[in-house]
Coordinates of C-alpha atoms and ligand atoms in Angstrom, one line a residue:
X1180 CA 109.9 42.2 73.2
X1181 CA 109.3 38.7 73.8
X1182 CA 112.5 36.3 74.7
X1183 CA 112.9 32.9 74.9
X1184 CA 115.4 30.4 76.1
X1185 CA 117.9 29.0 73.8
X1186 CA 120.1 26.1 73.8
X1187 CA 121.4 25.2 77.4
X1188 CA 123.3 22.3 79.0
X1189 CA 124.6 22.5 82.3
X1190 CA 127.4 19.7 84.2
X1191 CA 130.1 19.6 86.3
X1192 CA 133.2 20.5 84.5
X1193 CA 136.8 18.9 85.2
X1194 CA 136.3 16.5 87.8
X1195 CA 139.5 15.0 88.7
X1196 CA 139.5 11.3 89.1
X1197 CA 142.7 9.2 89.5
X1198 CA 141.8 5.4 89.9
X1199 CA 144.4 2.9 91.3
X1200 CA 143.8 -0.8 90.2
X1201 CA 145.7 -3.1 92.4
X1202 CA 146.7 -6.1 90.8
X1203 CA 148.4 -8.4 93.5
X1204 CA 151.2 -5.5 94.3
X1205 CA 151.6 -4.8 91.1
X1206 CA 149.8 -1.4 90.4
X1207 CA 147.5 0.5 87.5
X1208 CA 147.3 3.9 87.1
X1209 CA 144.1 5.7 85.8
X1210 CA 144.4 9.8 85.8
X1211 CA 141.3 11.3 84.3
X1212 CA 139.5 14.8 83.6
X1213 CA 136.2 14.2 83.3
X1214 CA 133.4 16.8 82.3
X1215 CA 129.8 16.5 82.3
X1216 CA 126.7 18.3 80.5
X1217 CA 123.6 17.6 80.9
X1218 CA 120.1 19.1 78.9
X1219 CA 116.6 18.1 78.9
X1220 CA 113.6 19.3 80.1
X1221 CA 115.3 22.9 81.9
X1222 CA 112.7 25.5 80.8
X1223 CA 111.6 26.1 84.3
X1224 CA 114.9 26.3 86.2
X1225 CA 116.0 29.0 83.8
X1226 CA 112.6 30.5 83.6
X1227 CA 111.3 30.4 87.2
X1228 CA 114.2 28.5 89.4
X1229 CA 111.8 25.9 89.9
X1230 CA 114.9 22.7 90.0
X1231 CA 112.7 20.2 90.2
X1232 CA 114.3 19.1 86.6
X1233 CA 118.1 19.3 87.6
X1234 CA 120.2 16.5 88.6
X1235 CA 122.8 18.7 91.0
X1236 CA 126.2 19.0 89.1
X1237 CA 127.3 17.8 92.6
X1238 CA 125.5 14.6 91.8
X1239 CA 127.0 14.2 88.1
X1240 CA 130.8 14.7 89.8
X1241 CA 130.0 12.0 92.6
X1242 CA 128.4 9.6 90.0
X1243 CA 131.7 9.8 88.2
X1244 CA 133.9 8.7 91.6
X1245 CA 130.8 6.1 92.3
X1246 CA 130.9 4.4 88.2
X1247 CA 135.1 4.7 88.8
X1248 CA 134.3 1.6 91.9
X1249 CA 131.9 0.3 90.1
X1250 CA 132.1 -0.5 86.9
X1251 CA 136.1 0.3 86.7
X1252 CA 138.1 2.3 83.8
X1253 CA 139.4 1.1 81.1
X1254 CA 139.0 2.6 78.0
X1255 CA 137.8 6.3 78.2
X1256 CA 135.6 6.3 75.4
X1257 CA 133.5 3.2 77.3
X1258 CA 134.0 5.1 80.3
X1259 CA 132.0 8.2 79.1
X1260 CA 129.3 6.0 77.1
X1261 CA 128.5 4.5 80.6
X1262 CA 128.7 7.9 82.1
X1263 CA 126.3 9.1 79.6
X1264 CA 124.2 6.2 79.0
X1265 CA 123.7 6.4 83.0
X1266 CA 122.1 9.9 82.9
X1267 CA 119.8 10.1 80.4
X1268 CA 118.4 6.4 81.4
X1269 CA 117.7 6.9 84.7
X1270 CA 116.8 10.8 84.5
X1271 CA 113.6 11.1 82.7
X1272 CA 113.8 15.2 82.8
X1273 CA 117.6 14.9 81.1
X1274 CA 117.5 14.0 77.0
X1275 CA 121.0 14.2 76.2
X1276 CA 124.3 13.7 78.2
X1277 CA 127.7 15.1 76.3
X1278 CA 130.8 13.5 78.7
X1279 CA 134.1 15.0 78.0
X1280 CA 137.6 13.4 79.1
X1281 CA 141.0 13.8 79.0
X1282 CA 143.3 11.1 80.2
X1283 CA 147.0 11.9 81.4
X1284 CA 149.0 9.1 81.0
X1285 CA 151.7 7.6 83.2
X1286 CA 154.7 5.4 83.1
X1287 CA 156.4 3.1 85.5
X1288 CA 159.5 4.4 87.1
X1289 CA 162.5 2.2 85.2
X1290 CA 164.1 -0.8 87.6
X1291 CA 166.8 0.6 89.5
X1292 CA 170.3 -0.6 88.4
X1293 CA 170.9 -3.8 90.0
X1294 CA 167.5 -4.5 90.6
X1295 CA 165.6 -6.4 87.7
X1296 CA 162.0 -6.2 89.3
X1297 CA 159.9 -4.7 87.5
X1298 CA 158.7 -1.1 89.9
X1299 CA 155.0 -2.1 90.8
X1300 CA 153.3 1.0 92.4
X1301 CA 156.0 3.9 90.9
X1302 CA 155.3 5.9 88.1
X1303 CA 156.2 9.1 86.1
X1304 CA 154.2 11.1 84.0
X1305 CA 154.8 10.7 80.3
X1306 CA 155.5 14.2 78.5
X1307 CA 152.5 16.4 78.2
X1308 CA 150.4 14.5 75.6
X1309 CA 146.7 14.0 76.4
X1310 CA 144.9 11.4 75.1
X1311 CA 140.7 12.6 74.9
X1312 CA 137.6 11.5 74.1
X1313 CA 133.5 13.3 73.4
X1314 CA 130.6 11.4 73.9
X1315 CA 127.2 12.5 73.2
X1316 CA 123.8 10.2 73.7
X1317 CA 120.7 11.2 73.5
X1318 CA 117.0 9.9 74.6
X1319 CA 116.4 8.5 71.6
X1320 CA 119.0 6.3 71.3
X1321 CA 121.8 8.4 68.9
X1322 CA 125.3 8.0 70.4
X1323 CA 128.1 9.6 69.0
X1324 CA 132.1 8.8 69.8
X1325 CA 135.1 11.3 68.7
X1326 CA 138.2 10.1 70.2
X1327 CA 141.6 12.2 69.8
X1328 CA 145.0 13.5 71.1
X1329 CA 146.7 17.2 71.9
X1330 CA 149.4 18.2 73.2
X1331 CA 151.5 15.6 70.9
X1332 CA 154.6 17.5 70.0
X1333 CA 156.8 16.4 66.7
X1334 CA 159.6 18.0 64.9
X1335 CA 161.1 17.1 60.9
X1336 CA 164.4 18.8 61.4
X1337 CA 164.8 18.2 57.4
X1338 CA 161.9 17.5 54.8
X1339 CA 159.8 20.4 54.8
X1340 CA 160.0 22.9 52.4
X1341 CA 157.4 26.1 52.1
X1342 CA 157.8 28.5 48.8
X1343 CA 155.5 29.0 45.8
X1344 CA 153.3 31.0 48.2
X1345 CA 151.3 34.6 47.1
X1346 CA 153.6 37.4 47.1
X1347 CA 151.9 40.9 48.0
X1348 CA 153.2 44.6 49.1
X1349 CA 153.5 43.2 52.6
X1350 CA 155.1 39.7 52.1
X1351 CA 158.9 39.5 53.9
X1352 CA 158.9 35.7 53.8
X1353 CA 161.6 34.1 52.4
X1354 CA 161.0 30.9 50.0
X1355 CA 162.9 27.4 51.6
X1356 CA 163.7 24.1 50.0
X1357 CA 165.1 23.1 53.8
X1358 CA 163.3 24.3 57.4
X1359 CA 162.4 22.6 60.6
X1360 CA 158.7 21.8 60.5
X1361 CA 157.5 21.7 64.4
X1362 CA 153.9 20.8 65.9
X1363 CA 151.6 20.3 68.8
X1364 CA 149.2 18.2 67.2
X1365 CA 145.4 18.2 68.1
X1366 CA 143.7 15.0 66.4
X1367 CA 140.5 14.3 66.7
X1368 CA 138.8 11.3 65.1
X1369 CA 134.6 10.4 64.5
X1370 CA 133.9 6.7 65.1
X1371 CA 131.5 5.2 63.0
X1372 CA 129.6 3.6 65.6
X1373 CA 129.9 3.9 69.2
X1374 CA 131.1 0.7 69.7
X1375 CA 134.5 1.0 67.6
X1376 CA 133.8 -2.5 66.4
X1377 CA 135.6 -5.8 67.2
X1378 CA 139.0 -4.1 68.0
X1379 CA 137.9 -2.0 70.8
X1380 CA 139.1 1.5 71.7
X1381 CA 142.1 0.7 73.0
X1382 CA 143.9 -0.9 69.6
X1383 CA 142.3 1.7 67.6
X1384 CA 143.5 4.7 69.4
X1385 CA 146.9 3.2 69.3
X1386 CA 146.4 2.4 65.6
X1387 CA 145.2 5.6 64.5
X1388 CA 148.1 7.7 66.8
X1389 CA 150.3 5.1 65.0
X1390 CA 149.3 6.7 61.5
X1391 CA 149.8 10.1 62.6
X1392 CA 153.3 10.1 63.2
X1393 CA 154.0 8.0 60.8
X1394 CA 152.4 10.5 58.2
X1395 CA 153.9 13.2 60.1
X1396 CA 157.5 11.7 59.8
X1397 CA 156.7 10.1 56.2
X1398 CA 155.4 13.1 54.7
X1399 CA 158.0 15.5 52.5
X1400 CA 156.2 18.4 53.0
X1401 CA 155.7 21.3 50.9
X1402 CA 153.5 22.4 53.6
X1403 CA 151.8 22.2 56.8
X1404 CA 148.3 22.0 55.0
X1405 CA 150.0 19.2 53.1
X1406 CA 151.3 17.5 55.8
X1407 CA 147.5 17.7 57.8
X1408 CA 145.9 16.2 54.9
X1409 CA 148.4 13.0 54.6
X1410 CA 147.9 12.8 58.2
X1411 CA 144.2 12.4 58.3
X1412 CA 144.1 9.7 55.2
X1413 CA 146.9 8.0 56.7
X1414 CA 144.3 7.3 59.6
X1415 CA 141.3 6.9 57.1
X1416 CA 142.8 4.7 55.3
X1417 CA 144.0 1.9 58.1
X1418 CA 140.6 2.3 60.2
X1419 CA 137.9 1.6 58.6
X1420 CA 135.7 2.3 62.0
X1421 CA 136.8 6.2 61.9
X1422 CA 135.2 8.1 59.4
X1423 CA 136.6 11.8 59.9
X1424 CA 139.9 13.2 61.0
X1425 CA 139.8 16.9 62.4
X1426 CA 143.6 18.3 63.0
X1427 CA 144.3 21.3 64.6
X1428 CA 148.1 21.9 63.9
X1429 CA 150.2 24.6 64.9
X1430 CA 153.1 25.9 63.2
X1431 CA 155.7 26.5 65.8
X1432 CA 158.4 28.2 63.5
X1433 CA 162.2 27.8 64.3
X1434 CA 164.1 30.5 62.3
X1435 CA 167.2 30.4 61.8
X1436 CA 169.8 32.7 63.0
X1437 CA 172.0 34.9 61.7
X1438 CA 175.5 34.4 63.1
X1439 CA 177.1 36.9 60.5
X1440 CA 177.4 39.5 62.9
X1441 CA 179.8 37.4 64.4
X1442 CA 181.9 36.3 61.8
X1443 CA 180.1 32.5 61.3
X1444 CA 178.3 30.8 59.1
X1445 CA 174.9 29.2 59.9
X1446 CA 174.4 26.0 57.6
X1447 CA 171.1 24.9 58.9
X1448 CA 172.3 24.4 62.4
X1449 CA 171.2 27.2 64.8
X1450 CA 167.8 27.8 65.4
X1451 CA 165.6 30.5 67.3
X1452 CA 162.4 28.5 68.6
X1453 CA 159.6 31.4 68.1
X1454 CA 157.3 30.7 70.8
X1455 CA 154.4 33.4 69.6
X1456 CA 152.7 34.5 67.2
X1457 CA 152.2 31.0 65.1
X1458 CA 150.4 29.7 62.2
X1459 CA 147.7 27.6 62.8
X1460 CA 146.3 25.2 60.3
X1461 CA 142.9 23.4 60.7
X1462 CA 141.3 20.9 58.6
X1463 CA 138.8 18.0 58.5
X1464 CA 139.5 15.2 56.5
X1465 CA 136.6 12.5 55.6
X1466 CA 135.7 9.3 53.9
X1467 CA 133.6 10.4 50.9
X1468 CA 130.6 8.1 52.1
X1469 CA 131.3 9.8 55.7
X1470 CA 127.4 9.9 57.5
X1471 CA 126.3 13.7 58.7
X1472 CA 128.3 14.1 61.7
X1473 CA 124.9 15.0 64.1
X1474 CA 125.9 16.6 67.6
X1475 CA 128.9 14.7 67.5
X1476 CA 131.6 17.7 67.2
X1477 CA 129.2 19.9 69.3
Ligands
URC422 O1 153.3 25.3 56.0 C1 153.1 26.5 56.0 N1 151.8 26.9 55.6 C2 151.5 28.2 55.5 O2 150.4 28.6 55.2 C3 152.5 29.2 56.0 N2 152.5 30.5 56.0 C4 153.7 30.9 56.5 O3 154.1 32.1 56.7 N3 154.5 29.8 56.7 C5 153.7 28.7 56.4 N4 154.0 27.4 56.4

């Protein structure tokens, strides 16, 4: 039997990196996961342990710290194309750099009563939303940017309805015209171009997180497929540098309870928030002219 090696990246995965810009004494906060993989020429490390072809994932971590002084952060998504534009230039053994990262975002702590000045080095995180980015480039030049959201958390408590649904010898579920319709949402979006055009990463993140809840909270759903298509047009149609939407949404049910055991009614009112099991719908949603998406998703 003859083997061979098969696909293979290797990088330093989760490298904490929180950056404070001072501006005068007023402060900027910067709190990044960043993840690194790297694949090129790596027959022989695999093959023989000869590492004469690896950049240490050591070295991809501090390179991370060094570009933060350097160059700065900003954006994430022009963080990672200088992350991975860095590698694979000045590496001839790597082809291809994929750089991962979440950002973590913060707020300023609110001026205490009495005291109008703004805080300038205080802050609090805000909720548990993630804001994320994948970049892949490659020796030849191919660059691909995805740039998304988890952790997002919304809630219809009226507007969602689900019935109409296949009824089998197992099926228990009760049609409704009125339930809450709860989700963590996972967006992720495919730029057309790695460069996002003239309005930068920064206004079309907010832009496209914009469309999402808006879609989310527009949308009279009959649903939650429903609702995940309207959401990725909604972005499709206002950003014309995005040309795919990929939603992962989970269905965090909230049943309601019966209170007739104890003499009351329950019109809509008192819910039990099911934590697990959940329904989870996934979907992509492109532009019909969208380009093949490459290594981008990878
Ligand atoms: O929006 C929904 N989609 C489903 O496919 C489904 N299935 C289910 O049990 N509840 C729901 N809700």
């Amino acid at each position: 039997m003859t083997v061979v090696l098969g696909p293979n990246r290797y990088g330093k995965a989760e490298t904490r990196l929180v950056r404070v810009a001072r501006d005068g004494g007023v402060h900027h906060l910067k709190d990044l996961s960043v993840s690194t993989a790297l694949s090129g020429d790596m027959e022989a490390v695999h093959l023989t342990g000869d590492n004469a072809a690896v950049l240490p994932t050591d070295t991809q971590k501090n390179t991370v710290y060094a570009l933060a002084r350097s160059r700065g952060v900003d954006q994430i998504e022009d963080f990672a194309l200088a992350l991975a534009r860095h590698f694979v230039d000045s590496q001839p053994t790597i082809h291809h750099a994929r750089v991962e990262i979440e950002e973590y975002s913060w707020e300023r702590v609110p001026p205490a009563a009495g005291d109008p000045g703004r805080r300038r080095h205080s802050f609090v995180r805000a909720g548990t939303e993630v804001r994320t980015c994948l970049v892949h480039h490659d020796a030849s030049g191919r660059t691909t940017v995805v740039s998304g959201l988890k952790d997002l958390t919304v809630l219809n408590s009226t507007g969602s309805e689900f019935h109409g649904f296949i009824r089998d010898a197992y099926t228990t579920l009760a049609p409704t015209t009125e339930r809450i319709l709860a989700t963590a949402v996972t967006a992720r979006w495919r730029h057309l171009s790695p460069d996002a055009g003239p309005v930068g990463f920064a206004e079309s993140y907010a832009e496209a997180r914009r469309r999402l809840l808006e879609a989310f909270a527009g949308t009279h759903s009959l649903s939650l497929q429903q609702t995940l298509f309207a959401m990725g047009r909604a972005v499709l149609a206002a950003r014309p540098e995005i040309c795919e939407v990929r939603l992962e949404l989970p269905n965090k049910h909230h049943f309601l309870v019966d209170l007739e055991p104890f003499g009351l009614d329950n019109p809509d009112e008192v819910y039990f928030a099911a934590d697990r099991p959940y329904g989870l719908i996934e979907g992509a949603v492109l532009t019909e002219d969208a380009p093949g998406a490459g290594f981008a998703w990878e």
